[in-house]
PDB file of C-alpha atoms and ligand atoms in Angstrom:
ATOM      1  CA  UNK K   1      64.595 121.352 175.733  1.00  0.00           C
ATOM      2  CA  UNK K   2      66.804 118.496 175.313  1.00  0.00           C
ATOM      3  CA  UNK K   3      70.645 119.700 174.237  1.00  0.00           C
ATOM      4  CA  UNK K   4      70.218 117.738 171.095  1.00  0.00           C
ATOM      5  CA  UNK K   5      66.883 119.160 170.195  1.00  0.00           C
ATOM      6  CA  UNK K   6      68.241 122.714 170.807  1.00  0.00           C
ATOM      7  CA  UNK K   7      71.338 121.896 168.565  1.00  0.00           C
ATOM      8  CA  UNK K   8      69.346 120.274 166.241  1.00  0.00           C
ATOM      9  CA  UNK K   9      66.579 123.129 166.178  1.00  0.00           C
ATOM     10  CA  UNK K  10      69.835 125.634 165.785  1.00  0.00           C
ATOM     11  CA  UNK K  11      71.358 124.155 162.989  1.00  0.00           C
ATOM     12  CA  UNK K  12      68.004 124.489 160.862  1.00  0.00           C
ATOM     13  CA  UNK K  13      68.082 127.997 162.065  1.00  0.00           C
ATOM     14  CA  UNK K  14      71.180 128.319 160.535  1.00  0.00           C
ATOM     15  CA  UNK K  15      70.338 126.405 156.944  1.00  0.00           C
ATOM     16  CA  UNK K  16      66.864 128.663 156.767  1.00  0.00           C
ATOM     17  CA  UNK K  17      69.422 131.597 157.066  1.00  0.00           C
ATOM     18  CA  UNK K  18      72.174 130.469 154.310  1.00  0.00           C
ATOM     19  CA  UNK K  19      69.956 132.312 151.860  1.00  0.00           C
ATOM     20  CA  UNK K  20      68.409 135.195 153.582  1.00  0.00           C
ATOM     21  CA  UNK K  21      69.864 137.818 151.799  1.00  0.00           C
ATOM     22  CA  UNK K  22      67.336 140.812 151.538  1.00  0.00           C
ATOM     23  CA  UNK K  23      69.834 143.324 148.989  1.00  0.00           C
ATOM     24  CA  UNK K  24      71.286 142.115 145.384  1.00  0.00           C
ATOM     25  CA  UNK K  25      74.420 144.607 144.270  1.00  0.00           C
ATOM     26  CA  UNK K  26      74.402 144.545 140.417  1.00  0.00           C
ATOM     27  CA  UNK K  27      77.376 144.986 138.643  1.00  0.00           C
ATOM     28  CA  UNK K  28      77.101 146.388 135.142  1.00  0.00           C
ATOM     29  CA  UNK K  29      80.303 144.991 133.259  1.00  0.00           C
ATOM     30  CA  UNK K  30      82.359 148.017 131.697  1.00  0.00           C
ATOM     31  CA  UNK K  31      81.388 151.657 131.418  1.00  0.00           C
ATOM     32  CA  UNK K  32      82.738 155.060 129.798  1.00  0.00           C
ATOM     33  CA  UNK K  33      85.857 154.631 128.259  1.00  0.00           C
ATOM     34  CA  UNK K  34      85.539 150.387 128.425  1.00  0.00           C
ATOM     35  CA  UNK K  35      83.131 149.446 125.804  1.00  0.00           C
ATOM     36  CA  UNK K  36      83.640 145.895 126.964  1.00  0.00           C
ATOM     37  CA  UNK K  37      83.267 143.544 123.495  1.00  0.00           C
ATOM     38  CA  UNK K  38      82.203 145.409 120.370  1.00  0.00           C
ATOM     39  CA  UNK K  39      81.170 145.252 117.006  1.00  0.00           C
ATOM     40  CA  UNK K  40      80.012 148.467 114.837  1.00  0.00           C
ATOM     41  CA  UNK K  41      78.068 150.317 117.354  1.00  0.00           C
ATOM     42  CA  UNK K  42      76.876 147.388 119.336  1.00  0.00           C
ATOM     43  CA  UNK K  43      79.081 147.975 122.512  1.00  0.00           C
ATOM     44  CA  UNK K  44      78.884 145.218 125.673  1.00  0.00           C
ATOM     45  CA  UNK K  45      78.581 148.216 128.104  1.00  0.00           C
ATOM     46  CA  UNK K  46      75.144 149.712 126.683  1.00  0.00           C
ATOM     47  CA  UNK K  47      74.063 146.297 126.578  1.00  0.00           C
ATOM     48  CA  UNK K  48      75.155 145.427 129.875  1.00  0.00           C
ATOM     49  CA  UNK K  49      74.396 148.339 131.831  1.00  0.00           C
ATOM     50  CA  UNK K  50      70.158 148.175 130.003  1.00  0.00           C
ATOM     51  CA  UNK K  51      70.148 143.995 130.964  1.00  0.00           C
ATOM     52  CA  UNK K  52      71.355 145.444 134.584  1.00  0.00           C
ATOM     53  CA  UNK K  53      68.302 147.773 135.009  1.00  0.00           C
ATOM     54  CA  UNK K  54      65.813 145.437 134.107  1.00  0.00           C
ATOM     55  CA  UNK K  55      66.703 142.935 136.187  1.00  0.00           C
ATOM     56  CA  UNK K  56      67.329 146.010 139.213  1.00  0.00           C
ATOM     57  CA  UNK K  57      63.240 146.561 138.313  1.00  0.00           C
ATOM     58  CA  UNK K  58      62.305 143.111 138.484  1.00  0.00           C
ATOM     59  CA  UNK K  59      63.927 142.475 141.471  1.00  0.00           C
ATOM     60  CA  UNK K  60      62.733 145.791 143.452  1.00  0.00           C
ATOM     61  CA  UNK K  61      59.248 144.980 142.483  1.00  0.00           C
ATOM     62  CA  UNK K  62      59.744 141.512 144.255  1.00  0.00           C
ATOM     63  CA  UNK K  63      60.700 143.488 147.509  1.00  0.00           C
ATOM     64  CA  UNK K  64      64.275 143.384 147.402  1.00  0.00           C
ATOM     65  CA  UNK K  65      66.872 146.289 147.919  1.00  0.00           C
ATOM     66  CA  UNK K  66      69.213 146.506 144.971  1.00  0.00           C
ATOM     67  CA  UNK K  67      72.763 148.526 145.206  1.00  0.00           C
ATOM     68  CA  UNK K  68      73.803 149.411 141.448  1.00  0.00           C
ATOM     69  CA  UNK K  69      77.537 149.538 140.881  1.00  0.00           C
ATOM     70  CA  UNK K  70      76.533 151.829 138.539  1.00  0.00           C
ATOM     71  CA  UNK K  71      73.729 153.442 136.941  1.00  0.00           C
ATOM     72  CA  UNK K  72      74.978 155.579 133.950  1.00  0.00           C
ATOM     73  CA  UNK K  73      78.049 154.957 131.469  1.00  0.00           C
ATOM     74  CA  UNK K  74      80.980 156.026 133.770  1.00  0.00           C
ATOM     75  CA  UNK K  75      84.257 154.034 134.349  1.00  0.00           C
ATOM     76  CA  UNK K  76      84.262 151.948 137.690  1.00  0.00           C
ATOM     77  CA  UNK K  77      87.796 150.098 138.542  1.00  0.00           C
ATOM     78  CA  UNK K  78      87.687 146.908 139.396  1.00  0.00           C
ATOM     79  CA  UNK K  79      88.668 147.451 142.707  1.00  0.00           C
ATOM     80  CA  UNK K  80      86.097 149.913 143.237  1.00  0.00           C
ATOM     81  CA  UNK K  81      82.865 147.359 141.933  1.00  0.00           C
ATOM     82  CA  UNK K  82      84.313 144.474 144.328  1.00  0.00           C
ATOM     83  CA  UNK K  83      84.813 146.984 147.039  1.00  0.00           C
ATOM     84  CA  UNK K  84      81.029 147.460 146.501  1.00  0.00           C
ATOM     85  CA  UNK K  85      80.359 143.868 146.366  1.00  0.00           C
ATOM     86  CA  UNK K  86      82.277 143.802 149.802  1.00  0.00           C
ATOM     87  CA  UNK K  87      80.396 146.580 151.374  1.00  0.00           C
ATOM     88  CA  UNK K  88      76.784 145.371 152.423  1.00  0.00           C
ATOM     89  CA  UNK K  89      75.958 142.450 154.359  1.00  0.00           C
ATOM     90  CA  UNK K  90      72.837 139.901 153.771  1.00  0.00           C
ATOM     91  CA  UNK K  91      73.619 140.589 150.075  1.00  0.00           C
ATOM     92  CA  UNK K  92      74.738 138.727 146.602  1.00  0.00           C
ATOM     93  CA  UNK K  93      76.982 140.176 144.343  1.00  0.00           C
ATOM     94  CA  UNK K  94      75.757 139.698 140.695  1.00  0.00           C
ATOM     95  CA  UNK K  95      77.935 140.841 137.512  1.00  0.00           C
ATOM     96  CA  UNK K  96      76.276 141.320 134.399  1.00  0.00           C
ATOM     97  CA  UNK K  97      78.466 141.415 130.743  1.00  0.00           C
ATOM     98  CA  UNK K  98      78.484 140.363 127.311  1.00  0.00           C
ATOM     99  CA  UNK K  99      80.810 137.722 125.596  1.00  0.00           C
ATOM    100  CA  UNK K 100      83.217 137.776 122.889  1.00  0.00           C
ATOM    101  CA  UNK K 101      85.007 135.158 121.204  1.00  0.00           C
ATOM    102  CA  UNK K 102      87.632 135.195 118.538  1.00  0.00           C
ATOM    103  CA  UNK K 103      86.371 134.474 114.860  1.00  0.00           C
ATOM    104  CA  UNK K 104      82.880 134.660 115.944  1.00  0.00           C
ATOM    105  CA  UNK K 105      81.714 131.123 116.642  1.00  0.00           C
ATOM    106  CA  UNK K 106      81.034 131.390 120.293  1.00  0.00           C
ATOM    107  CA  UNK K 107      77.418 131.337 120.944  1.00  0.00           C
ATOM    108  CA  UNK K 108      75.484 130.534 124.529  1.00  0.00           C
ATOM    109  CA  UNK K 109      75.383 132.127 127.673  1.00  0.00           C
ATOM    110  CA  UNK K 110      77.432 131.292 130.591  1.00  0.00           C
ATOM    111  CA  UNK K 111      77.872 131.766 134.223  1.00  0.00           C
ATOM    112  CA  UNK K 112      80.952 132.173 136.678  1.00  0.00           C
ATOM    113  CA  UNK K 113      81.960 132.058 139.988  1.00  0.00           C
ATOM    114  CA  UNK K 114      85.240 131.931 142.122  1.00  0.00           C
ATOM    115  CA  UNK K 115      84.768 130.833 145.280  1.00  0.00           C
ATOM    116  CA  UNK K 116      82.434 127.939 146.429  1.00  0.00           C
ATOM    117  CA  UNK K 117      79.900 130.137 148.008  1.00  0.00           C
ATOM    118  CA  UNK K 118      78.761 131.407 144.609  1.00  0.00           C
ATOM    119  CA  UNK K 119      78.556 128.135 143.323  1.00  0.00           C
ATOM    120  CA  UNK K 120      74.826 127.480 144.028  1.00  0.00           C
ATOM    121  CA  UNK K 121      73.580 131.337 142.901  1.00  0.00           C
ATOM    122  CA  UNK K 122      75.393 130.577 139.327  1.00  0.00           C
ATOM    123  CA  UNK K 123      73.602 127.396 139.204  1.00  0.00           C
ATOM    124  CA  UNK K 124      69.920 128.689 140.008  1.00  0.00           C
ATOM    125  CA  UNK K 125      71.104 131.909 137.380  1.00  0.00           C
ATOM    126  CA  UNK K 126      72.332 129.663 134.705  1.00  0.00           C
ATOM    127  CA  UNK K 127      69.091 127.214 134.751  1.00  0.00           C
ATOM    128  CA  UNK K 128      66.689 130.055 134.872  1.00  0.00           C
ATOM    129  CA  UNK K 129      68.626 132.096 132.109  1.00  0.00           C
ATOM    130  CA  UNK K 130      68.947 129.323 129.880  1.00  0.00           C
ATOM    131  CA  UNK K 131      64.810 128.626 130.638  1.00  0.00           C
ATOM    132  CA  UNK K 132      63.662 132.078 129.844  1.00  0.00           C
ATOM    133  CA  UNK K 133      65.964 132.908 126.665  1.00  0.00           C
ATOM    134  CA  UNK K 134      66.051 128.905 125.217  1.00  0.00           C
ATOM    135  CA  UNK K 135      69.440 129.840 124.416  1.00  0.00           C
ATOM    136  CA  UNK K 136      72.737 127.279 124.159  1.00  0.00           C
ATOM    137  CA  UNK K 137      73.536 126.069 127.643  1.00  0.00           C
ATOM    138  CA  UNK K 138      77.853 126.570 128.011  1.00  0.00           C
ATOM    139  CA  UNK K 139      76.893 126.211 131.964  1.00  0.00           C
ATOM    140  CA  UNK K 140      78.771 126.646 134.944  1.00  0.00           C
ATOM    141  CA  UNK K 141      82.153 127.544 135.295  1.00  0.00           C
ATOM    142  CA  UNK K 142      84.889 128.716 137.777  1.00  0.00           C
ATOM    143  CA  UNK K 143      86.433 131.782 137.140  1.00  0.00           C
ATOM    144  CA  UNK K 144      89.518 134.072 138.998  1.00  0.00           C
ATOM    145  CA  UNK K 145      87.354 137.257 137.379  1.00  0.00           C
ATOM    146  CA  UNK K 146      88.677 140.176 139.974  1.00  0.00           C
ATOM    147  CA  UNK K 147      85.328 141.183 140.681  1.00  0.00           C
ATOM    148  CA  UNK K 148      84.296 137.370 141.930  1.00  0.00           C
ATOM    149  CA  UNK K 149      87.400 136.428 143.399  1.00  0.00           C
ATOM    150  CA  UNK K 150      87.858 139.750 145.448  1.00  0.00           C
ATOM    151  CA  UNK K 151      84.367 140.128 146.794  1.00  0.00           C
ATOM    152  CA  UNK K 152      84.367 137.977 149.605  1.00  0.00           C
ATOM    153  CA  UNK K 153      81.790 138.899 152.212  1.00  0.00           C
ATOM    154  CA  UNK K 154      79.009 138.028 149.849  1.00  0.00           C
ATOM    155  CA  UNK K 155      78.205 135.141 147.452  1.00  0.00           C
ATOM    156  CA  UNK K 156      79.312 136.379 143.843  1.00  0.00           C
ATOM    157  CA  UNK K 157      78.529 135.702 140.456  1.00  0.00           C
ATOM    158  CA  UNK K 158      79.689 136.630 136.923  1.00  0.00           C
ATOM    159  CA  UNK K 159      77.013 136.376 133.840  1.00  0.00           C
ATOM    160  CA  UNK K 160      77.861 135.979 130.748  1.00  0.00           C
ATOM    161  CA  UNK K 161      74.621 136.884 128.854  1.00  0.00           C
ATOM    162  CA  UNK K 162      75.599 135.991 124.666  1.00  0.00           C
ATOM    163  CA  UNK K 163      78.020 136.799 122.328  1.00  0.00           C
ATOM    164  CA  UNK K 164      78.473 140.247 120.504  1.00  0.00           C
ATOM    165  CA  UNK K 165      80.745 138.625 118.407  1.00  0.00           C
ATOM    166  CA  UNK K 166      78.270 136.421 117.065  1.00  0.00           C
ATOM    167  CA  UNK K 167      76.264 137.735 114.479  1.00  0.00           C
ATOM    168  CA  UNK K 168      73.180 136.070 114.833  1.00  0.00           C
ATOM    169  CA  UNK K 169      73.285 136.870 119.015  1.00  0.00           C
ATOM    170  CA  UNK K 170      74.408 140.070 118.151  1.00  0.00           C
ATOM    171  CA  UNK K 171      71.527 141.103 115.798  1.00  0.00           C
ATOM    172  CA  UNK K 172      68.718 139.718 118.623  1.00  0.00           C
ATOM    173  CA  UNK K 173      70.670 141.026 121.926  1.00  0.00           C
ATOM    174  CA  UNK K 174      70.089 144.340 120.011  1.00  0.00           C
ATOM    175  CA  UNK K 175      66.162 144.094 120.256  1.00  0.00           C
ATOM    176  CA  UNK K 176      64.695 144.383 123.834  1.00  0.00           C
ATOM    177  CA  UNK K 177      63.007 141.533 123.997  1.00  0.00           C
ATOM    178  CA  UNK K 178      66.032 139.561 124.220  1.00  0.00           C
ATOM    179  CA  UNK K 179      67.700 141.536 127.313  1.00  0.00           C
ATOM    180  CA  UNK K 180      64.053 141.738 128.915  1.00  0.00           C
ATOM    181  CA  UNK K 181      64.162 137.308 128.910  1.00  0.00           C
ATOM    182  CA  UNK K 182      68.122 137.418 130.051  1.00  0.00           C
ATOM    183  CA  UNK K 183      66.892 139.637 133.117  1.00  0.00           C
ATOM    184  CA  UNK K 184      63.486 137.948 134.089  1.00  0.00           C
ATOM    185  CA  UNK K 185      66.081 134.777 134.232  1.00  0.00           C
ATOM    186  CA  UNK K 186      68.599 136.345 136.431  1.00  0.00           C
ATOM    187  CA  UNK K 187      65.869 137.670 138.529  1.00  0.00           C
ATOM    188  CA  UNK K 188      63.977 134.503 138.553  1.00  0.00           C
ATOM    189  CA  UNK K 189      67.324 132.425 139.146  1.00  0.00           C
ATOM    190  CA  UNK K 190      68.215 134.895 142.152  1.00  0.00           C
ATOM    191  CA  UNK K 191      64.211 134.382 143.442  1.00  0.00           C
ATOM    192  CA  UNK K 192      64.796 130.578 143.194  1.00  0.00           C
ATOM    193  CA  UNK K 193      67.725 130.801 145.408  1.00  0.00           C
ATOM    194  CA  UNK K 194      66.754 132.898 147.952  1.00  0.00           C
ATOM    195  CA  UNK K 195      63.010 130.704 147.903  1.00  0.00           C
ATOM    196  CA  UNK K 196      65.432 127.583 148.536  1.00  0.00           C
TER     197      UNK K 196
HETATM  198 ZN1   ZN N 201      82.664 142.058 129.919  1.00  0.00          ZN
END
């Protein structure tokens, strides 16, 4: 085979392989003593840590191995979710929480990354989020989060999935239905990429 053909033929190897991750670690934001944002007795952790197990079952069922960071309400350090994030390779690192903004206005859902690598995964999250739920679109966004900007081996992502504080999110993220659309997004959006 000519050298330029082989180079050539590598090089495609390579851009079929960007994406061939076969495990997702989920991060659910908060836990035990961190409710994350709350109002009343609508806490971001319960929240976060229900959204995180839908989208583990939705993603298992489409044949992929998911690592949870946790899987009941204890109290991970940050350290300890990123060193998680870290620890498997073919993998993404996805982070699951709910917003909260001062005086209650904030309303959308958002997603973050750190380092350039996770810049694509947010994107194909974001779209697929915003598709599912039909909520506001506050996009893309670059973050220095710890858990995004410390785990490093693996592409890494932050969602922000609506705001407690606002009342009107608040009283639908309550009802399943809404966390059930948030995580067929993220688990579409995480299909999407790995399909690309
Ligand atoms: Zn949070």
């Amino acid at each position: 085979m000519p050298r330029t053909c082989s180079t050539f033929l590598f090089i495609l190897f390579l851009a079929a392989r960007i994406h061939a991750f076969d495990t997702v670690i989920l991060d659910a934001g908060h836990g035990g003593h961190d409710r994350g944002a709350a109002i009343g007795h609508v806490y971001e952790k319960h929240l976060a840590l229900d959204t995180t197990r839908r989208v583990q079952q939705l993603l298992t069922s489409a044949g992929l191995k998911v690592v949870m960071t946790r899987n009941t309400d204890v109290f991970i350090p940050l350290q300890g979710r990123s060193a998680i994030g870290n620890s498997r390779s073919n993998a993404i690192f996805v982070s699951i929480h709910y917003n909260h903004s001062r005086g209650g206005s904030g309303h959308g859902i958002e997603t973050f990354h750190c380092h350039r690598t996770g810049y694509q995964l947010a994107a194909y999250i974001q779209a697929y989020m915003v598709k599912e739920s039909g909520l506001q679109n506050r996009g893309v966004k670059r973050a220095n989060f710890h858990v995004i900007r410390a785990t490093t081996n693996n592409p890494a992502v932050l969602v922000e999935c609506g705001f407690v504080s606002n009342r009107s999110e608040r009283n639908a993220m309550i009802a399943g239905n809404y966390r059930n659309q948030i995580a067929e997004g993220i688990a579409k959006g995480i299909i999407a990429y790995r399909q690309k």
